[in-house]
PDB file of N, CA and C in Angstrom:
ATOM      1  N   UNK A  24     213.636  14.996  88.273  1.00 58.00           N
ATOM      2  CA  UNK A  24     212.435  13.529  88.354  1.00 58.00           C
ATOM      3  C   UNK A  24     211.334  13.939  88.513  1.00 58.00           C
ATOM      4  N   UNK A  25     211.042  15.213  89.712  1.00 65.00           N
ATOM      5  CA  UNK A  25     210.126  15.534  90.679  1.00 65.00           C
ATOM      6  C   UNK A  25     209.051  15.665  89.125  1.00 65.00           C
ATOM      7  N   UNK A  26     208.897  16.644  88.505  1.00 73.00           N
ATOM      8  CA  UNK A  26     208.435  16.541  87.530  1.00 73.00           C
ATOM      9  C   UNK A  26     207.844  15.502  86.754  1.00 73.00           C
ATOM     10  N   UNK A  27     208.266  14.505  86.689  1.00 83.00           N
ATOM     11  CA  UNK A  27     207.294  12.852  86.242  1.00 83.00           C
ATOM     12  C   UNK A  27     206.709  12.190  87.241  1.00 83.00           C
ATOM     13  N   UNK A  28     206.996  12.296  88.689  1.00 86.00           N
ATOM     14  CA  UNK A  28     206.408  12.395  89.343  1.00 86.00           C
ATOM     15  C   UNK A  28     204.805  12.100  89.264  1.00 86.00           C
ATOM     16  N   UNK A  29     203.970  10.800  89.628  1.00 88.00           N
ATOM     17  CA  UNK A  29     202.633  10.346  89.521  1.00 88.00           C
ATOM     18  C   UNK A  29     202.519  10.227  90.603  1.00 88.00           C
ATOM     19  N   UNK A  30     201.031  10.215  91.212  1.00 88.00           N
ATOM     20  CA  UNK A  30     200.824   9.925  92.523  1.00 88.00           C
ATOM     21  C   UNK A  30     200.941   8.257  92.579  1.00 88.00           C
ATOM     22  N   UNK A  31     201.283   7.587  94.077  1.00 88.00           N
ATOM     23  CA  UNK A  31     200.893   6.281  94.719  1.00 88.00           C
ATOM     24  C   UNK A  31     202.139   5.357  93.579  1.00 88.00           C
ATOM     25  N   UNK A  32     203.228   5.814  92.811  1.00 92.00           N
ATOM     26  CA  UNK A  32     204.592   5.755  91.620  1.00 92.00           C
ATOM     27  C   UNK A  32     205.009   5.043  92.594  1.00 92.00           C
ATOM     28  N   UNK A  33     206.164   3.594  92.307  1.00 94.00           N
ATOM     29  CA  UNK A  33     207.024   3.264  93.300  1.00 94.00           C
ATOM     30  C   UNK A  33     208.031   3.610  92.375  1.00 94.00           C
ATOM     31  N   UNK A  34     209.018   4.219  93.302  1.00 92.00           N
ATOM     32  CA  UNK A  34     210.500   5.126  92.851  1.00 92.00           C
ATOM     33  C   UNK A  34     211.700   4.314  93.576  1.00 92.00           C
ATOM     34  N   UNK A  35     212.833   4.519  92.656  1.00 94.00           N
ATOM     35  CA  UNK A  35     213.750   3.490  93.467  1.00 94.00           C
ATOM     36  C   UNK A  35     214.534   4.817  94.805  1.00 94.00           C
ATOM     37  N   UNK A  36     214.553   4.655  95.680  1.00 95.00           N
ATOM     38  CA  UNK A  36     215.182   4.943  96.997  1.00 95.00           C
ATOM     39  C   UNK A  36     216.760   4.286  96.901  1.00 95.00           C
ATOM     40  N   UNK A  37     218.068   6.278  97.111  1.00 97.00           N
ATOM     41  CA  UNK A  37     218.926   4.614  97.440  1.00 97.00           C
ATOM     42  C   UNK A  37     219.699   5.846  99.490  1.00 97.00           C
ATOM     43  N   UNK A  38     219.079   4.741 100.214  1.00 97.00           N
ATOM     44  CA  UNK A  38     219.912   5.232 101.234  1.00 97.00           C
ATOM     45  C   UNK A  38     221.127   5.150 101.812  1.00 97.00           C
ATOM     46  N   UNK A  39     222.011   5.766 102.140  1.00 97.00           N
ATOM     47  CA  UNK A  39     223.417   5.833 102.980  1.00 97.00           C
ATOM     48  C   UNK A  39     223.419   5.296 104.425  1.00 97.00           C
ATOM     49  N   UNK A  40     224.078   4.977 104.836  1.00 95.00           N
ATOM     50  CA  UNK A  40     224.062   4.492 106.107  1.00 95.00           C
ATOM     51  C   UNK A  40     225.674   5.471 106.616  1.00 95.00           C
ATOM     52  N   UNK A  41     225.753   5.846 108.302  1.00 95.00           N
ATOM     53  CA  UNK A  41     226.979   6.654 108.544  1.00 95.00           C
ATOM     54  C   UNK A  41     228.472   6.020 108.587  1.00 95.00           C
ATOM     55  N   UNK A  42     228.527   4.884 108.032  1.00 96.00           N
ATOM     56  CA  UNK A  42     230.018   4.016 107.429  1.00 96.00           C
ATOM     57  C   UNK A  42     230.238   4.350 105.892  1.00 96.00           C
ATOM     58  N   UNK A  43     229.280   4.572 105.130  1.00 95.00           N
ATOM     59  CA  UNK A  43     228.775   5.323 104.015  1.00 95.00           C
ATOM     60  C   UNK A  43     228.412   4.131 102.515  1.00 95.00           C
ATOM     61  N   UNK A  44     227.706   2.221 103.665  1.00 97.00           N
ATOM     62  CA  UNK A  44     226.891   1.485 103.060  1.00 97.00           C
ATOM     63  C   UNK A  44     225.647   2.166 102.662  1.00 97.00           C
ATOM     64  N   UNK A  45     225.571   1.643 101.288  1.00 98.00           N
ATOM     65  CA  UNK A  45     223.986   2.606 100.551  1.00 98.00           C
ATOM     66  C   UNK A  45     223.543   1.113 100.167  1.00 98.00           C
ATOM     67  N   UNK A  46     221.803   1.324 100.487  1.00 97.00           N
ATOM     68  CA  UNK A  46     220.759   0.270 100.247  1.00 97.00           C
ATOM     69  C   UNK A  46     220.102   1.083  99.432  1.00 97.00           C
ATOM     70  N   UNK A  47     219.839   0.068  98.576  1.00 98.00           N
ATOM     71  CA  UNK A  47     218.574   0.252  97.688  1.00 98.00           C
ATOM     72  C   UNK A  47     217.243  -0.201  97.504  1.00 98.00           C
ATOM     73  N   UNK A  48     216.212   0.579  97.948  1.00 97.00           N
ATOM     74  CA  UNK A  48     215.194  -0.166  97.832  1.00 97.00           C
ATOM     75  C   UNK A  48     213.867   0.279  96.990  1.00 97.00           C
ATOM     76  N   UNK A  49     212.955  -0.486  96.594  1.00 96.00           N
ATOM     77  CA  UNK A  49     211.538   0.124  95.942  1.00 96.00           C
ATOM     78  C   UNK A  49     210.091   1.093  97.501  1.00 96.00           C
ATOM     79  N   UNK A  50     210.115   2.590  96.796  1.00 95.00           N
ATOM     80  CA  UNK A  50     208.575   3.344  98.284  1.00 95.00           C
ATOM     81  C   UNK A  50     207.751   3.063  96.943  1.00 95.00           C
ATOM     82  N   UNK A  51     206.801   3.672  97.682  1.00 92.00           N
ATOM     83  CA  UNK A  51     205.500   4.397  96.722  1.00 92.00           C
ATOM     84  C   UNK A  51     205.857   5.870  97.207  1.00 92.00           C
ATOM     85  N   UNK A  52     205.375   6.622  96.443  1.00 89.00           N
ATOM     86  CA  UNK A  52     205.156   7.779  96.663  1.00 89.00           C
ATOM     87  C   UNK A  52     203.620   7.766  97.672  1.00 89.00           C
ATOM     88  N   UNK A  53     203.749   8.538  99.084  1.00 89.00           N
ATOM     89  CA  UNK A  53     202.581   9.072  99.017  1.00 89.00           C
ATOM     90  C   UNK A  53     202.119  10.430  98.221  1.00 89.00           C
ATOM     91  N   UNK A  54     202.031  10.326  97.408  1.00 88.00           N
ATOM     92  CA  UNK A  54     200.972  11.996  96.792  1.00 88.00           C
ATOM     93  C   UNK A  54     199.914  11.072  96.370  1.00 88.00           C
ATOM     94  N   UNK A  55     198.814  10.932  97.273  1.00 88.00           N
ATOM     95  CA  UNK A  55     196.824  10.926  96.201  1.00 88.00           C
ATOM     96  C   UNK A  55     196.552  11.331  95.365  1.00 88.00           C
ATOM     97  N   UNK A  56     197.330  12.747  94.599  1.00 89.00           N
ATOM     98  CA  UNK A  56     196.852  12.837  94.410  1.00 89.00           C
ATOM     99  C   UNK A  56     197.153  13.834  93.028  1.00 89.00           C
ATOM    100  N   UNK A  57     196.665  14.518  92.167  1.00 88.00           N
ATOM    101  CA  UNK A  57     198.400  15.881  91.720  1.00 88.00           C
ATOM    102  C   UNK A  57     198.280  17.300  92.547  1.00 88.00           C
ATOM    103  N   UNK A  58     196.792  17.350  93.104  1.00 88.00           N
ATOM    104  CA  UNK A  58     196.916  18.722  93.949  1.00 88.00           C
ATOM    105  C   UNK A  58     198.042  18.422  94.815  1.00 88.00           C
ATOM    106  N   UNK A  59     198.534  17.581  95.702  1.00 88.00           N
ATOM    107  CA  UNK A  59     199.078  17.067  96.546  1.00 88.00           C
ATOM    108  C   UNK A  59     200.726  17.293  95.852  1.00 88.00           C
ATOM    109  N   UNK A  60     200.450  16.965  94.901  1.00 87.00           N
ATOM    110  CA  UNK A  60     201.929  16.994  94.513  1.00 87.00           C
ATOM    111  C   UNK A  60     202.643  18.551  93.522  1.00 87.00           C
ATOM    112  N   UNK A  61     201.388  19.806  93.510  1.00 86.00           N
ATOM    113  CA  UNK A  61     202.036  20.646  93.691  1.00 86.00           C
ATOM    114  C   UNK A  61     201.929  22.048  94.795  1.00 86.00           C
ATOM    115  N   UNK A  62     201.057  21.414  95.748  1.00 85.00           N
ATOM    116  CA  UNK A  62     201.657  21.151  96.970  1.00 85.00           C
ATOM    117  C   UNK A  62     202.666  21.550  97.921  1.00 85.00           C
ATOM    118  N   UNK A  63     203.297  20.206  97.149  1.00 84.00           N
ATOM    119  CA  UNK A  63     204.545  19.553  97.372  1.00 84.00           C
ATOM    120  C   UNK A  63     205.713  21.307  96.506  1.00 84.00           C
ATOM    121  N   UNK A  64     205.346  21.273  94.845  1.00 84.00           N
ATOM    122  CA  UNK A  64     206.325  21.742  94.473  1.00 84.00           C
ATOM    123  C   UNK A  64     206.152  23.072  95.004  1.00 84.00           C
ATOM    124  N   UNK A  65     205.326  23.535  95.225  1.00 83.00           N
ATOM    125  CA  UNK A  65     204.954  25.014  95.671  1.00 83.00           C
ATOM    126  C   UNK A  65     205.250  25.424  97.194  1.00 83.00           C
ATOM    127  N   UNK A  66     206.034  24.520  98.082  1.00 85.00           N
ATOM    128  CA  UNK A  66     206.414  23.982  99.675  1.00 85.00           C
ATOM    129  C   UNK A  66     205.618  24.250 100.361  1.00 85.00           C
ATOM    130  N   UNK A  67     204.167  23.783 100.504  1.00 88.00           N
ATOM    131  CA  UNK A  67     203.258  23.189 101.056  1.00 88.00           C
ATOM    132  C   UNK A  67     202.333  24.366 100.382  1.00 88.00           C
ATOM    133  N   UNK A  68     200.379  23.923 101.147  1.00 86.00           N
ATOM    134  CA  UNK A  68     199.799  24.880 100.577  1.00 86.00           C
ATOM    135  C   UNK A  68     199.712  26.030 101.082  1.00 86.00           C
ATOM    136  N   UNK A  69     200.090  26.305 102.237  1.00 89.00           N
ATOM    137  CA  UNK A  69     199.963  27.911 102.092  1.00 89.00           C
ATOM    138  C   UNK A  69     201.069  28.746 101.386  1.00 89.00           C
ATOM    139  N   UNK A  70     201.982  28.515 101.192  1.00 89.00           N
ATOM    140  CA  UNK A  70     202.415  28.895  99.540  1.00 89.00           C
ATOM    141  C   UNK A  70     202.081  28.813  98.726  1.00 89.00           C
ATOM    142  N   UNK A  71     201.829  28.243  98.365  1.00 86.00           N
ATOM    143  CA  UNK A  71     200.714  27.306  96.987  1.00 86.00           C
ATOM    144  C   UNK A  71     199.416  28.860  96.861  1.00 86.00           C
ATOM    145  N   UNK A  72     198.406  28.714  98.137  1.00 89.00           N
ATOM    146  CA  UNK A  72     197.619  29.085  98.119  1.00 89.00           C
ATOM    147  C   UNK A  72     198.119  31.559  97.694  1.00 89.00           C
ATOM    148  N   UNK A  73     199.319  31.342  98.236  1.00 92.00           N
ATOM    149  CA  UNK A  73     199.705  33.141  98.571  1.00 92.00           C
ATOM    150  C   UNK A  73     200.502  33.238  97.380  1.00 92.00           C
ATOM    151  N   UNK A  74     201.254  32.028  96.502  1.00 88.00           N
ATOM    152  CA  UNK A  74     201.855  32.459  94.949  1.00 88.00           C
ATOM    153  C   UNK A  74     200.794  32.936  94.349  1.00 88.00           C
ATOM    154  N   UNK A  75     199.047  31.772  94.623  1.00 89.00           N
ATOM    155  CA  UNK A  75     197.986  32.449  92.801  1.00 89.00           C
ATOM    156  C   UNK A  75     197.565  33.065  93.310  1.00 89.00           C
ATOM    157  N   UNK A  76     197.329  33.561  94.623  1.00 91.00           N
ATOM    158  CA  UNK A  76     196.853  35.119  95.287  1.00 91.00           C
ATOM    159  C   UNK A  76     197.461  36.455  95.045  1.00 91.00           C
ATOM    160  N   UNK A  77     198.760  36.066  94.729  1.00 92.00           N
ATOM    161  CA  UNK A  77     199.535  37.046  93.775  1.00 92.00           C
ATOM    162  C   UNK A  77     199.755  37.248  92.396  1.00 92.00           C
ATOM    163  N   UNK A  78     199.029  36.084  91.685  1.00 91.00           N
ATOM    164  CA  UNK A  78     199.196  35.738  90.444  1.00 91.00           C
ATOM    165  C   UNK A  78     197.875  36.185  90.231  1.00 91.00           C
ATOM    166  N   UNK A  79     197.254  36.278  91.137  1.00 90.00           N
ATOM    167  CA  UNK A  79     195.403  37.161  90.410  1.00 90.00           C
ATOM    168  C   UNK A  79     195.450  38.257  90.532  1.00 90.00           C
ATOM    169  N   UNK A  80     196.082  38.741  91.637  1.00 90.00           N
ATOM    170  CA  UNK A  80     196.311  40.248  91.623  1.00 90.00           C
ATOM    171  C   UNK A  80     197.069  40.983  91.044  1.00 90.00           C
ATOM    172  N   UNK A  81     197.998  40.486  90.273  1.00 90.00           N
ATOM    173  CA  UNK A  81     198.864  41.210  89.176  1.00 90.00           C
ATOM    174  C   UNK A  81     198.370  41.174  87.846  1.00 90.00           C
ATOM    175  N   UNK A  82     197.807  39.663  87.924  1.00 88.00           N
ATOM    176  CA  UNK A  82     196.988  39.846  86.207  1.00 88.00           C
ATOM    177  C   UNK A  82     195.951  40.771  86.361  1.00 88.00           C
ATOM    178  N   UNK A  83     194.858  41.012  87.844  1.00 87.00           N
ATOM    179  CA  UNK A  83     193.752  41.837  87.976  1.00 87.00           C
ATOM    180  C   UNK A  83     194.879  43.128  87.034  1.00 87.00           C
ATOM    181  N   UNK A  84     195.364  43.703  88.068  1.00 87.00           N
ATOM    182  CA  UNK A  84     196.483  44.409  87.576  1.00 87.00           C
ATOM    183  C   UNK A  84     196.811  45.414  86.637  1.00 87.00           C
ATOM    184  N   UNK A  85     197.358  43.962  86.043  1.00 90.00           N
ATOM    185  CA  UNK A  85     197.478  44.757  84.384  1.00 90.00           C
ATOM    186  C   UNK A  85     196.219  44.849  83.770  1.00 90.00           C
ATOM    187  N   UNK A  86     195.273  44.046  84.092  1.00 88.00           N
ATOM    188  CA  UNK A  86     193.734  44.400  83.241  1.00 88.00           C
ATOM    189  C   UNK A  86     193.740  46.033  83.700  1.00 88.00           C
ATOM    190  N   UNK A  87     193.923  46.497  84.385  1.00 81.00           N
ATOM    191  CA  UNK A  87     193.360  47.785  84.753  1.00 81.00           C
ATOM    192  C   UNK A  87     193.718  49.165  83.810  1.00 81.00           C
TER     193      UNK A  87
END
């Protein structure tokens, strides 16, 4: 499902109370841009930056 998420999309949420009672409702996704979705997928801004730097470094090493 996360692969299909879009900024400001409405999604269905099911929440369960301590006694198991479930309530379903819609909520707006609070990603305002595709970049924010990428940050989330990578576990945060820092992790995304580090992964990108590592990938660039590995690419440069292969080109040598």
